[in-house]
């Protein structure tokens, strides 16, 4: 998911648990590398991803993937990223996203399942963007609150809840793991408009990502 706004960070909640201190970047990013971000239309983005099996939990392959995803997300200046957005057919996403109160939420979820929306929970229409749709945003309704359940890279249970912008992020990233890009939720006319605008903006966005990847290497080297 692409960043919409910058909120003051008054606390950090890591893997659903509040911590008193946290660095500018998740520590995974120091170990990871920048991968290519897939774009709308590529097959891996438009089908349900494979579940992460028990044999991968706690292993180096999954750990390296999470590290790379954090680094790639920061290089693309996003607040969330799913595995199929780096071409990997697995149900995993990472996030570093503020909520509407400025609380920073950081973590990853393996095999995420989104709780059903409470019928009394409001649906909020706001601008939404995606790293796999480089450039444009479009108004889209999402539930005001969201809870995602899954496990972490070691197989330990994870429950992550949020509201506002962070709830939107959780819903957006879980959508990715089942093969749905946010433009799939738009009307046919709006989807066509957004994809046309993406083609117009794409080159500049990708140039900025390459520039940011270089800046990030320097920042992480001294952090």
PDB file of C-alpha atoms in Angstrom:
ATOM      1  CA  UNK A   1       0.000   0.000   0.000  1.00  0.00           C
ATOM      2  CA  UNK A   2       1.301   3.450  -0.808  1.00  0.00           C
ATOM      3  CA  UNK A   3       1.642   6.186   1.776  1.00  0.00           C
ATOM      4  CA  UNK A   4      -1.217   8.661   1.987  1.00  0.00           C
ATOM      5  CA  UNK A   5      -0.192  10.996   4.785  1.00  0.00           C
ATOM      6  CA  UNK A   6       2.484  11.450   7.430  1.00  0.00           C
ATOM      7  CA  UNK A   7       1.232  11.395  11.016  1.00  0.00           C
ATOM      8  CA  UNK A   8       3.241  12.210  14.118  1.00  0.00           C
ATOM      9  CA  UNK A   9       4.467   8.979  15.658  1.00  0.00           C
ATOM     10  CA  UNK A  10       3.642   9.038  19.379  1.00  0.00           C
ATOM     11  CA  UNK A  11       4.212   5.321  20.053  1.00  0.00           C
ATOM     12  CA  UNK A  12       5.054   2.079  18.310  1.00  0.00           C
ATOM     13  CA  UNK A  13       3.065  -1.135  18.267  1.00  0.00           C
ATOM     14  CA  UNK A  14       5.210  -4.006  16.963  1.00  0.00           C
ATOM     15  CA  UNK A  15       3.511  -7.283  16.058  1.00  0.00           C
ATOM     16  CA  UNK A  16       0.446  -6.054  17.919  1.00  0.00           C
ATOM     17  CA  UNK A  17       2.366  -5.258  21.121  1.00  0.00           C
ATOM     18  CA  UNK A  18       3.263  -1.774  22.314  1.00  0.00           C
ATOM     19  CA  UNK A  19       6.962  -1.019  22.775  1.00  0.00           C
ATOM     20  CA  UNK A  20       8.563   1.990  24.415  1.00  0.00           C
ATOM     21  CA  UNK A  21      11.298   2.500  21.806  1.00  0.00           C
ATOM     22  CA  UNK A  22      11.688   1.682  18.136  1.00  0.00           C
ATOM     23  CA  UNK A  23      14.075   2.861  15.435  1.00  0.00           C
ATOM     24  CA  UNK A  24      13.311   4.801  12.298  1.00  0.00           C
ATOM     25  CA  UNK A  25      13.284   1.559  10.325  1.00  0.00           C
ATOM     26  CA  UNK A  26      12.345  -1.995  11.210  1.00  0.00           C
ATOM     27  CA  UNK A  27      15.553  -3.990  11.899  1.00  0.00           C
ATOM     28  CA  UNK A  28      14.614  -6.449   9.141  1.00  0.00           C
ATOM     29  CA  UNK A  29      15.382  -3.765   6.557  1.00  0.00           C
ATOM     30  CA  UNK A  30      19.053  -3.707   7.532  1.00  0.00           C
ATOM     31  CA  UNK A  31      19.374  -7.376   6.556  1.00  0.00           C
ATOM     32  CA  UNK A  32      17.197  -7.206   3.449  1.00  0.00           C
ATOM     33  CA  UNK A  33      17.644  -6.176  -0.156  1.00  0.00           C
ATOM     34  CA  UNK A  34      15.459  -4.239  -2.569  1.00  0.00           C
ATOM     35  CA  UNK A  35      13.377  -6.363  -4.943  1.00  0.00           C
ATOM     36  CA  UNK A  36      11.384  -5.389  -8.017  1.00  0.00           C
ATOM     37  CA  UNK A  37       7.753  -4.479  -7.282  1.00  0.00           C
ATOM     38  CA  UNK A  38       5.246  -6.257  -9.518  1.00  0.00           C
ATOM     39  CA  UNK A  39       2.575  -4.205 -11.261  1.00  0.00           C
ATOM     40  CA  UNK A  40      -1.152  -4.563 -11.893  1.00  0.00           C
ATOM     41  CA  UNK A  41      -1.747  -6.982 -14.736  1.00  0.00           C
ATOM     42  CA  UNK A  42       0.987  -9.429 -13.739  1.00  0.00           C
ATOM     43  CA  UNK A  43      -0.467 -12.862 -13.092  1.00  0.00           C
ATOM     44  CA  UNK A  44       0.975 -13.328  -9.587  1.00  0.00           C
ATOM     45  CA  UNK A  45      -1.080 -10.369  -8.352  1.00  0.00           C
ATOM     46  CA  UNK A  46      -4.392 -11.707  -9.586  1.00  0.00           C
ATOM     47  CA  UNK A  47      -4.753 -15.129  -7.980  1.00  0.00           C
ATOM     48  CA  UNK A  48      -4.846 -16.395  -4.437  1.00  0.00           C
ATOM     49  CA  UNK A  49      -1.354 -16.936  -3.072  1.00  0.00           C
ATOM     50  CA  UNK A  50      -0.187 -20.231  -1.589  1.00  0.00           C
ATOM     51  CA  UNK A  51      -0.326 -20.702   2.167  1.00  0.00           C
ATOM     52  CA  UNK A  52       3.035 -20.762   3.931  1.00  0.00           C
ATOM     53  CA  UNK A  53       3.505 -24.368   5.023  1.00  0.00           C
ATOM     54  CA  UNK A  54       4.756 -25.517   8.440  1.00  0.00           C
ATOM     55  CA  UNK A  55       8.072 -26.528   6.875  1.00  0.00           C
ATOM     56  CA  UNK A  56       8.860 -22.884   6.045  1.00  0.00           C
ATOM     57  CA  UNK A  57       8.048 -21.411   9.467  1.00  0.00           C
ATOM     58  CA  UNK A  58      11.197 -20.538  11.372  1.00  0.00           C
ATOM     59  CA  UNK A  59      13.307 -21.135   8.278  1.00  0.00           C
ATOM     60  CA  UNK A  60      15.884 -18.944   6.564  1.00  0.00           C
ATOM     61  CA  UNK A  61      13.929 -18.672   3.297  1.00  0.00           C
ATOM     62  CA  UNK A  62      10.886 -17.092   4.924  1.00  0.00           C
ATOM     63  CA  UNK A  63      13.051 -14.938   7.168  1.00  0.00           C
ATOM     64  CA  UNK A  64      14.996 -13.582   4.196  1.00  0.00           C
ATOM     65  CA  UNK A  65      11.765 -12.859   2.336  1.00  0.00           C
ATOM     66  CA  UNK A  66      10.389 -10.791   5.225  1.00  0.00           C
ATOM     67  CA  UNK A  67      13.694  -8.890   5.436  1.00  0.00           C
ATOM     68  CA  UNK A  68      13.639  -8.138   1.709  1.00  0.00           C
ATOM     69  CA  UNK A  69      10.011  -7.071   1.841  1.00  0.00           C
ATOM     70  CA  UNK A  70      10.680  -4.508   4.569  1.00  0.00           C
ATOM     71  CA  UNK A  71      13.631  -3.072   2.644  1.00  0.00           C
ATOM     72  CA  UNK A  72      11.610  -2.956  -0.582  1.00  0.00           C
ATOM     73  CA  UNK A  73       8.633  -1.317   1.132  1.00  0.00           C
ATOM     74  CA  UNK A  74      10.819   1.466   2.524  1.00  0.00           C
ATOM     75  CA  UNK A  75      12.568   1.974  -0.817  1.00  0.00           C
ATOM     76  CA  UNK A  76       9.166   2.347  -2.486  1.00  0.00           C
ATOM     77  CA  UNK A  77       8.022   4.719   0.286  1.00  0.00           C
ATOM     78  CA  UNK A  78       5.040   2.549   1.132  1.00  0.00           C
ATOM     79  CA  UNK A  79       3.344   1.554   4.364  1.00  0.00           C
ATOM     80  CA  UNK A  80       2.579  -2.072   3.475  1.00  0.00           C
ATOM     81  CA  UNK A  81       3.739  -4.731   1.029  1.00  0.00           C
ATOM     82  CA  UNK A  82       2.594  -8.270   0.239  1.00  0.00           C
ATOM     83  CA  UNK A  83       4.797 -11.104  -0.998  1.00  0.00           C
ATOM     84  CA  UNK A  84       3.181 -11.300  -4.430  1.00  0.00           C
ATOM     85  CA  UNK A  85       4.153  -7.647  -4.886  1.00  0.00           C
ATOM     86  CA  UNK A  86       7.753  -8.869  -5.062  1.00  0.00           C
ATOM     87  CA  UNK A  87       6.790 -11.821  -7.236  1.00  0.00           C
ATOM     88  CA  UNK A  88       6.587 -14.457  -4.487  1.00  0.00           C
ATOM     89  CA  UNK A  89       3.511 -16.685  -4.390  1.00  0.00           C
ATOM     90  CA  UNK A  90       3.039 -16.806  -0.618  1.00  0.00           C
ATOM     91  CA  UNK A  91       0.457 -15.363   1.785  1.00  0.00           C
ATOM     92  CA  UNK A  92       2.679 -12.910   3.690  1.00  0.00           C
ATOM     93  CA  UNK A  93       2.649  -9.159   4.175  1.00  0.00           C
ATOM     94  CA  UNK A  94       4.696  -6.557   6.060  1.00  0.00           C
ATOM     95  CA  UNK A  95       3.677  -3.115   7.268  1.00  0.00           C
ATOM     96  CA  UNK A  96       4.966   0.081   8.893  1.00  0.00           C
ATOM     97  CA  UNK A  97       1.897   2.276   9.039  1.00  0.00           C
ATOM     98  CA  UNK A  98       0.430   4.980  11.286  1.00  0.00           C
ATOM     99  CA  UNK A  99      -3.164   5.007  12.394  1.00  0.00           C
ATOM    100  CA  UNK A 100      -5.288   8.154  12.462  1.00  0.00           C
ATOM    101  CA  UNK A 101      -4.064   9.000  15.975  1.00  0.00           C
ATOM    102  CA  UNK A 102      -0.414   8.945  14.880  1.00  0.00           C
ATOM    103  CA  UNK A 103       0.417   5.611  16.510  1.00  0.00           C
ATOM    104  CA  UNK A 104       2.949   3.689  14.450  1.00  0.00           C
ATOM    105  CA  UNK A 105       2.262   0.010  13.745  1.00  0.00           C
ATOM    106  CA  UNK A 106       5.074  -2.261  12.503  1.00  0.00           C
ATOM    107  CA  UNK A 107       5.184  -5.958  11.770  1.00  0.00           C
ATOM    108  CA  UNK A 108       4.439  -8.834   9.451  1.00  0.00           C
ATOM    109  CA  UNK A 109       1.702 -11.459   9.169  1.00  0.00           C
ATOM    110  CA  UNK A 110       1.958 -14.921   7.635  1.00  0.00           C
ATOM    111  CA  UNK A 111      -1.213 -16.605   6.329  1.00  0.00           C
ATOM    112  CA  UNK A 112      -3.429 -13.644   7.317  1.00  0.00           C
ATOM    113  CA  UNK A 113      -7.180 -13.984   7.797  1.00  0.00           C
ATOM    114  CA  UNK A 114      -9.306 -10.855   8.055  1.00  0.00           C
ATOM    115  CA  UNK A 115     -12.163 -10.920  10.578  1.00  0.00           C
ATOM    116  CA  UNK A 116     -15.580 -10.297   9.071  1.00  0.00           C
ATOM    117  CA  UNK A 117     -16.720  -6.686   9.316  1.00  0.00           C
ATOM    118  CA  UNK A 118     -19.133  -5.909  12.134  1.00  0.00           C
ATOM    119  CA  UNK A 119     -22.406  -4.780  10.590  1.00  0.00           C
ATOM    120  CA  UNK A 120     -22.353  -1.728  12.867  1.00  0.00           C
ATOM    121  CA  UNK A 121     -18.839  -0.719  11.806  1.00  0.00           C
ATOM    122  CA  UNK A 122     -18.742   2.306   9.515  1.00  0.00           C
ATOM    123  CA  UNK A 123     -17.472   2.111   5.950  1.00  0.00           C
ATOM    124  CA  UNK A 124     -15.163   5.058   5.274  1.00  0.00           C
ATOM    125  CA  UNK A 125     -14.458   6.316   1.754  1.00  0.00           C
ATOM    126  CA  UNK A 126     -10.965   7.747   1.370  1.00  0.00           C
ATOM    127  CA  UNK A 127      -8.182   7.890  -1.206  1.00  0.00           C
ATOM    128  CA  UNK A 128      -6.198   4.668  -1.523  1.00  0.00           C
ATOM    129  CA  UNK A 129      -3.076   3.838  -3.481  1.00  0.00           C
ATOM    130  CA  UNK A 130      -0.897   0.798  -4.129  1.00  0.00           C
ATOM    131  CA  UNK A 131       2.785   0.231  -4.835  1.00  0.00           C
ATOM    132  CA  UNK A 132       1.728  -2.138  -7.633  1.00  0.00           C
ATOM    133  CA  UNK A 133      -0.293   0.679  -9.222  1.00  0.00           C
ATOM    134  CA  UNK A 134       2.515   3.254  -9.227  1.00  0.00           C
ATOM    135  CA  UNK A 135       1.288   6.813  -8.964  1.00  0.00           C
ATOM    136  CA  UNK A 136      -2.483   7.350  -8.788  1.00  0.00           C
ATOM    137  CA  UNK A 137      -4.942   7.079  -5.910  1.00  0.00           C
ATOM    138  CA  UNK A 138      -8.703   6.517  -5.973  1.00  0.00           C
ATOM    139  CA  UNK A 139     -11.525   6.833  -3.456  1.00  0.00           C
ATOM    140  CA  UNK A 140     -12.537   3.470  -2.002  1.00  0.00           C
ATOM    141  CA  UNK A 141     -14.721   2.387   0.891  1.00  0.00           C
ATOM    142  CA  UNK A 142     -13.138   0.316   3.664  1.00  0.00           C
ATOM    143  CA  UNK A 143     -14.288  -0.673   7.141  1.00  0.00           C
ATOM    144  CA  UNK A 144     -13.234   1.779   9.870  1.00  0.00           C
ATOM    145  CA  UNK A 145     -11.845  -1.076  12.006  1.00  0.00           C
ATOM    146  CA  UNK A 146     -10.034  -4.270  11.066  1.00  0.00           C
ATOM    147  CA  UNK A 147      -8.482  -7.291  12.762  1.00  0.00           C
ATOM    148  CA  UNK A 148      -6.136  -9.715  11.043  1.00  0.00           C
ATOM    149  CA  UNK A 149      -5.099 -13.069  12.505  1.00  0.00           C
ATOM    150  CA  UNK A 150      -2.197 -15.246  11.438  1.00  0.00           C
ATOM    151  CA  UNK A 151       1.274 -16.240  12.570  1.00  0.00           C
ATOM    152  CA  UNK A 152       4.713 -14.659  12.451  1.00  0.00           C
ATOM    153  CA  UNK A 153       7.763 -15.940  10.580  1.00  0.00           C
ATOM    154  CA  UNK A 154       8.457 -18.411  13.418  1.00  0.00           C
ATOM    155  CA  UNK A 155       4.888 -19.719  13.565  1.00  0.00           C
ATOM    156  CA  UNK A 156       3.833 -17.839  16.697  1.00  0.00           C
ATOM    157  CA  UNK A 157       0.213 -16.591  16.703  1.00  0.00           C
ATOM    158  CA  UNK A 158      -0.307 -12.943  15.743  1.00  0.00           C
ATOM    159  CA  UNK A 159      -3.428 -10.796  16.128  1.00  0.00           C
ATOM    160  CA  UNK A 160      -3.235  -7.260  14.729  1.00  0.00           C
ATOM    161  CA  UNK A 161      -6.058  -4.747  15.056  1.00  0.00           C
ATOM    162  CA  UNK A 162      -6.361  -1.171  13.913  1.00  0.00           C
ATOM    163  CA  UNK A 163      -8.615   1.679  12.918  1.00  0.00           C
ATOM    164  CA  UNK A 164      -8.625   4.383  10.300  1.00  0.00           C
ATOM    165  CA  UNK A 165      -5.681   4.452   7.903  1.00  0.00           C
ATOM    166  CA  UNK A 166      -4.049   1.424   9.539  1.00  0.00           C
ATOM    167  CA  UNK A 167      -7.273  -0.592   9.248  1.00  0.00           C
ATOM    168  CA  UNK A 168      -7.302   0.312   5.557  1.00  0.00           C
ATOM    169  CA  UNK A 169      -3.727  -0.956   5.273  1.00  0.00           C
ATOM    170  CA  UNK A 170      -4.603  -4.283   6.925  1.00  0.00           C
ATOM    171  CA  UNK A 171      -7.543  -4.798   4.574  1.00  0.00           C
ATOM    172  CA  UNK A 172      -5.529  -3.737   1.527  1.00  0.00           C
ATOM    173  CA  UNK A 173      -2.624  -6.102   2.251  1.00  0.00           C
ATOM    174  CA  UNK A 174      -4.844  -9.064   3.131  1.00  0.00           C
ATOM    175  CA  UNK A 175      -6.622  -8.477  -0.183  1.00  0.00           C
ATOM    176  CA  UNK A 176      -3.280  -8.900  -1.954  1.00  0.00           C
ATOM    177  CA  UNK A 177      -2.759 -12.333  -0.412  1.00  0.00           C
ATOM    178  CA  UNK A 178      -5.997 -13.578  -1.994  1.00  0.00           C
ATOM    179  CA  UNK A 179      -5.249 -12.072  -5.392  1.00  0.00           C
ATOM    180  CA  UNK A 180      -7.144  -8.791  -5.225  1.00  0.00           C
ATOM    181  CA  UNK A 181      -5.613  -5.405  -6.100  1.00  0.00           C
ATOM    182  CA  UNK A 182      -7.497  -2.350  -4.851  1.00  0.00           C
ATOM    183  CA  UNK A 183      -8.420  -1.313  -8.395  1.00  0.00           C
ATOM    184  CA  UNK A 184     -10.416  -4.553  -8.654  1.00  0.00           C
ATOM    185  CA  UNK A 185     -12.859  -3.016  -6.154  1.00  0.00           C
ATOM    186  CA  UNK A 186     -13.455   0.071  -8.309  1.00  0.00           C
ATOM    187  CA  UNK A 187     -16.110   0.560 -10.957  1.00  0.00           C
ATOM    188  CA  UNK A 188     -15.053  -0.384 -14.471  1.00  0.00           C
ATOM    189  CA  UNK A 189     -14.841   3.260 -15.517  1.00  0.00           C
ATOM    190  CA  UNK A 190     -12.820   4.326 -12.457  1.00  0.00           C
ATOM    191  CA  UNK A 191     -10.482   1.360 -12.798  1.00  0.00           C
ATOM    192  CA  UNK A 192      -9.802   2.284 -16.414  1.00  0.00           C
ATOM    193  CA  UNK A 193      -9.083   5.886 -15.396  1.00  0.00           C
ATOM    194  CA  UNK A 194      -6.674   4.845 -12.639  1.00  0.00           C
ATOM    195  CA  UNK A 195      -4.745   2.431 -14.862  1.00  0.00           C
ATOM    196  CA  UNK A 196      -4.427   5.061 -17.584  1.00  0.00           C
ATOM    197  CA  UNK A 197      -3.119   7.539 -15.021  1.00  0.00           C
ATOM    198  CA  UNK A 198      -0.676   4.878 -13.789  1.00  0.00           C
ATOM    199  CA  UNK A 199       0.868   4.639 -17.251  1.00  0.00           C
ATOM    200  CA  UNK A 200       1.293   8.408 -17.283  1.00  0.00           C
ATOM    201  CA  UNK A 201       2.917   8.542 -13.827  1.00  0.00           C
ATOM    202  CA  UNK A 202       4.806   5.234 -13.797  1.00  0.00           C
ATOM    203  CA  UNK A 203       8.192   6.362 -15.128  1.00  0.00           C
ATOM    204  CA  UNK A 204       8.579   9.158 -12.620  1.00  0.00           C
ATOM    205  CA  UNK A 205       7.510   6.952  -9.715  1.00  0.00           C
ATOM    206  CA  UNK A 206      10.005   4.223 -10.629  1.00  0.00           C
ATOM    207  CA  UNK A 207      12.798   6.769 -10.974  1.00  0.00           C
ATOM    208  CA  UNK A 208      12.014   8.062  -7.484  1.00  0.00           C
ATOM    209  CA  UNK A 209      12.052   4.524  -6.079  1.00  0.00           C
ATOM    210  CA  UNK A 210      15.490   3.889  -7.536  1.00  0.00           C
ATOM    211  CA  UNK A 211      16.735   7.151  -6.050  1.00  0.00           C
ATOM    212  CA  UNK A 212      15.193   6.314  -2.672  1.00  0.00           C
ATOM    213  CA  UNK A 213      16.777   2.850  -2.665  1.00  0.00           C
ATOM    214  CA  UNK A 214      20.192   4.480  -2.888  1.00  0.00           C
ATOM    215  CA  UNK A 215      19.392   6.941  -0.118  1.00  0.00           C
ATOM    216  CA  UNK A 216      18.105   4.116   2.049  1.00  0.00           C
ATOM    217  CA  UNK A 217      21.338   2.140   1.692  1.00  0.00           C
ATOM    218  CA  UNK A 218      23.256   5.082   3.130  1.00  0.00           C
ATOM    219  CA  UNK A 219      20.750   5.673   5.932  1.00  0.00           C
ATOM    220  CA  UNK A 220      20.665   2.026   7.010  1.00  0.00           C
ATOM    221  CA  UNK A 221      24.452   1.795   6.931  1.00  0.00           C
ATOM    222  CA  UNK A 222      24.726   4.444   9.653  1.00  0.00           C
ATOM    223  CA  UNK A 223      21.586   3.597  11.650  1.00  0.00           C
TER     224      UNK A 223
END
